Amino acid sequence: MQIFRYIVARCLHAVPVLLGVTIVVFLSIHLVPGDPIRIMMHGRIADSEVAKIYHDLGMDRPILLQYVVFLKNALVGDLGMSLIQKAPVAVLVVEKLWPTLMLLAFSTALSILIAVPLSLLAAFRRNTWLDTAIRLGSIFGFAMPSYWIGLLLMLFFGLLLGWLPISGLGDTPLDQLRHLFMPSLTIAFFLAPILLQSLRSAMLDVLTSEHIEVARAKGLSEWRILIKHVLRNAMIPVITVLAVNISWLLSGAVVVEYVFGLPGLGSLLVRSVGYRDYPLIQGLAFVFGVLVVIVNLLADLSYMLIDRRVLRS
Amino acid sequence: MTQPLLAIEDLTVGFHTPHGSVLANKHLTLTVAAGETLGIVGESGSGKSVLCRAILRLLPSPPAEITAKSLAFAGRDLLKLKPAEMRKIRGQDIAMVFQNPMTSLNPVWPIGDQVSEGLRIHRGLGRAAARQVAIDILKRVGIPSAALRVDDYPYQWSGGMMQRAVIAMAMTGQPKLLLADEPTTALDVTIQDQILSLLMELQRETGMAIILVSHDMSVVSETCDRVAVMYAGSIVELGVAADILSAPLHPYTWSLLRSIPHLDAPTGRLATIGGQPPDLARLEPGCPFAPRCPVASAECRALPIALKTLPGDRATACHFPERVAQLDQRAAS
Amino acid sequence: MAAVAEERQTTRRNPLLRELGSWSSSLKCGAAITLLIVLAAVFAPWIAPYDPNAQDFEALLMPPGWPHLFGTDSLGRDIFSRVLYGARIDLVIGFFTTYVPMTYGVVLGAYAGYKGGWFDAVLMRIIDVAMAFPFLVLIIVILAILGPGIQNIYISVFILAWTMYARLARAEMLVERTKDYMTAVKVLGFPQRRIILRHGLPNVINSSIVFSASDFVLNILLVSGLSFLGLGVQPPLPEWGAMIAEGRDFIRDAWWMATMPGFAILATGVGLALIGDGLAQRLGERHHTTV
């Protein structure tokens, strides 16, 4: 019952934010200075045709009515038509969703694999040269432009060593993993340091808490204490940090997809800015916003699985 | 004489800090017989908790360094055991109950799971069997409807109930020796008595020995067979509880006894011990209690002190135990 | 002995030296690196051996060496000189995109935290929605509306970047508001603006100051990234990200074209991040915000 209440409360919390997202997305095309249709068509269009497009798009109706229609359509997954590509925005977006989601999952997994052992090392050997070296390393990782480190990885592993493909996304799942490795590593260069920093202090908190001593007094091995009593507790801050930084992660993904020519949402966004394909840009912004909201919701729900204390409030 | 369950001989625990070494336990010699209750009393910082952790070898080294002539439990020297062997003793032969039940349980796991964890590790019990044992033990320590509450999380329980769970956790291994480090300090006064009598009941049933650490002389006086009084890392007085209570042979013990409030005592201010416990990092030669002692003399400050055995199974680390009697007279007048 | 005594006396006399002595090593290193880069930017015309835009078709794609320290690009321009001049562009953009939004963000957040009520509620909803979009995506959307270019980057960052600061300042003000000194000035009947600006602000600004160091780094990364995507500073201006973009096509034959400006960004970022690290330690860990 408590669990049910918690889930409902979290979902309800997301609703106003989602509404706000739709408002921003809806308004964006109306904020274009001048005539968006003319800009989109680069002026190669007759006045009568412009009026017809406005009418077809429903953009000659009162703005509030337009929003209601927009919202209704968005609810059933209709995000309008791309005027440039002459295809439904929803179809174009869904096509590119998969590579982006894979990139997110792969880079998050890679960052966790890097950050967890290093943060444990830093916590166990705190205030030693090793701790300092790890902290310094994460500052370097944080300060590197991701498109730059992506280019360098490409140069080194792709062109000089020829180990990994430098662009595109393969066909078979295994091939796709090979293609995604360098882009994911590039993202891990800035995501892992962020994780590392909060994990280190979380690990320190857990390691010095009394229940760890109790576990030792029970005769558990250090290994079991680490797996069962330290890592599980430290997962809570990991999830928080990942959720808080999902916006940065997605921002990084946009750039990295562009660098590695991955056919994902990010490279589609960059390209459609060049074409001024406003309906497509709107659709992409909407999907990015929804992704952030969903990830935050998932984070809230996974707290519940890891730490039942959240049910108290 | 039969072999004692625990025989500590000349145990010293040092901590290495950047500002030099600190001796938290100094040359402790102590025995615990099977089935008996030994009380250890002293102010905070006197080294009581360090002693418990040293017995179980829970102190991280570095910074801690444990040395002893022997630290024998049932005839085996604990200091000579390999880490894996020591782990088999922890939670099985020797168990420990900690001061703060609120932080003794991991907040992210169900209570029953934590209570039975030792059984699964040490005895290889399956999940279902371990759960059943956990329910039985929780029932035994007085958790109502234990079968329903075994899957609760720590945040759902009160402090007193959690301490019962921690005791249950310690009892799963059927230990021969239970170290109870201030098990009631963090609890409400009404709960304190319940927890203490629970421990005594469990002792009667299982015949285990208990080392009960407390800063509270009244707790120890109610429950213990023998008492060791600690001050500044050393034992300053040791003997049968009743003897020590009726006729202390160390001024520090005398002061501790005087600071217990008595319902039948005449009104007036509660006695306190003047001054502060000494800084373990810079101890003077001579008796460490001398600066606070009402009957100290020049010799006390100069002569090094050791625990002297007296007739009647007693020992004191006072140069002049006979002066304690004067204190009674002085207080009476 | 005499030397020690002497040194002690000079430190006592000079508050600046005493202040410097109390800095942690990360703060010192970070300040030194940042100062170096700022000096390089200021004195670029005197240090740079070449005109950053002078093309030399006799020296195309020269590898690093002498006289072209960092090599030359596909138009024969000296990369070292371009990197030096690039510091002027990137540092200035980074500075304004960080500290302009910080000023009104902190004030808005402090005001919302102090007042509460509908203003606070509305502000928080706006912030929630702004933060529901990936920062870069929203910037790109605004640039798609207004058109690419540095002026529009300023506008879009000014529209969005205050949210983080408002959030930090509001959270601190909620704590600060309940403290005795705030009640005291309220009882004295001071006007609200004075209470918030003069008594509240200095106490709620710490976490924003710490965050601003990492934010500076993030903004340089953002702006250079937008230039890399072709949405920011346009060539031939020697902006670091734009230079990396130009070098991208030559990565196989002239690795230095893309690599050298990247080192400049890295050095600037490390310097600023170290300052942030040092400030976080100094002002207390609780102000340490991970982006």
GROMACS .gro file of C-alpha atoms in nm, chain A residues 2 210-211 213-214 216-222 224 228-229 232-233 236 306-309 311-312, chain B residues 53 56 58 87 90-91 98 100 103-109 113-114 117 120-122 153 155 169:
model
   48
    2GLN     CA    1   0.280   0.233   0.102
  210GLU     CA    2   2.861   0.121   1.265
  211HIS     CA    3   2.669  -0.147   1.079
  213GLU     CA    4   3.157  -0.308   1.224
  214VAL     CA    5   2.854  -0.514   1.325
  216ARG     CA    6   3.250  -0.774   1.080
  217ALA     CA    7   3.160  -0.889   1.431
  218LYS     CA    8   2.921  -1.135   1.268
  219GLY     CA    9   3.221  -1.297   1.104
  220LEU     CA   10   3.150  -1.190   0.746
  221SER     CA   11   3.441  -1.176   0.505
  222GLU     CA   12   3.563  -0.838   0.386
  224ARG     CA   13   3.099  -1.007   0.141
  228LYS     CA   14   2.642  -0.675   0.039
  229HIS     CA   15   2.681  -0.396   0.290
  232ARG     CA   16   2.431  -0.159  -0.199
  233ASN     CA   17   2.426   0.144   0.031
  236ILE     CA   18   2.177   0.528  -0.373
  306ILE     CA   19   1.722  -0.024  -0.279
  307ASP     CA   20   1.629   0.172   0.029
  308ARG     CA   21   1.285   0.136   0.179
  309ARG     CA   22   1.336   0.442   0.395
  311LEU     CA   23   0.861   0.518   0.171
  312ARG     CA   24   0.850   0.689   0.507
  366ARG     CA   25   3.707  -0.478   1.986
  369LEU     CA   26   3.730  -0.979   1.849
  371LEU     CA   27   3.789  -0.568   1.503
  400ARG     CA   28   3.602  -1.500   1.122
  403ARG     CA   29   3.323  -1.404   1.533
  404GLY     CA   30   2.950  -1.434   1.556
  411PHE     CA   31   2.685  -0.265   2.012
  413ASN     CA   32   2.367   0.217   1.919
  416THR     CA   33   2.310   0.240   1.345
  417SER     CA   34   2.390  -0.126   1.410
  418LEU     CA   35   2.158  -0.248   1.138
  419ASN     CA   36   2.210  -0.180   0.771
  420PRO     CA   37   1.916   0.040   0.664
  421VAL     CA   38   1.884  -0.115   0.319
  422TRP     CA   39   1.827  -0.482   0.414
  426ASP     CA   40   1.790  -1.115   0.658
  427GLN     CA   41   2.053  -0.950   0.876
  430GLU     CA   42   2.304  -1.376   0.778
  433ARG     CA   43   2.379  -1.872   0.621
  434ILE     CA   44   2.748  -1.787   0.615
  435HIS     CA   45   2.877  -2.002   0.899
  466TYR     CA   46   1.323  -0.277   0.747
  468TYR     CA   47   1.343   0.222   0.992
  482MET     CA   48   2.159  -1.150   1.569
   0.00000   0.00000   0.00000
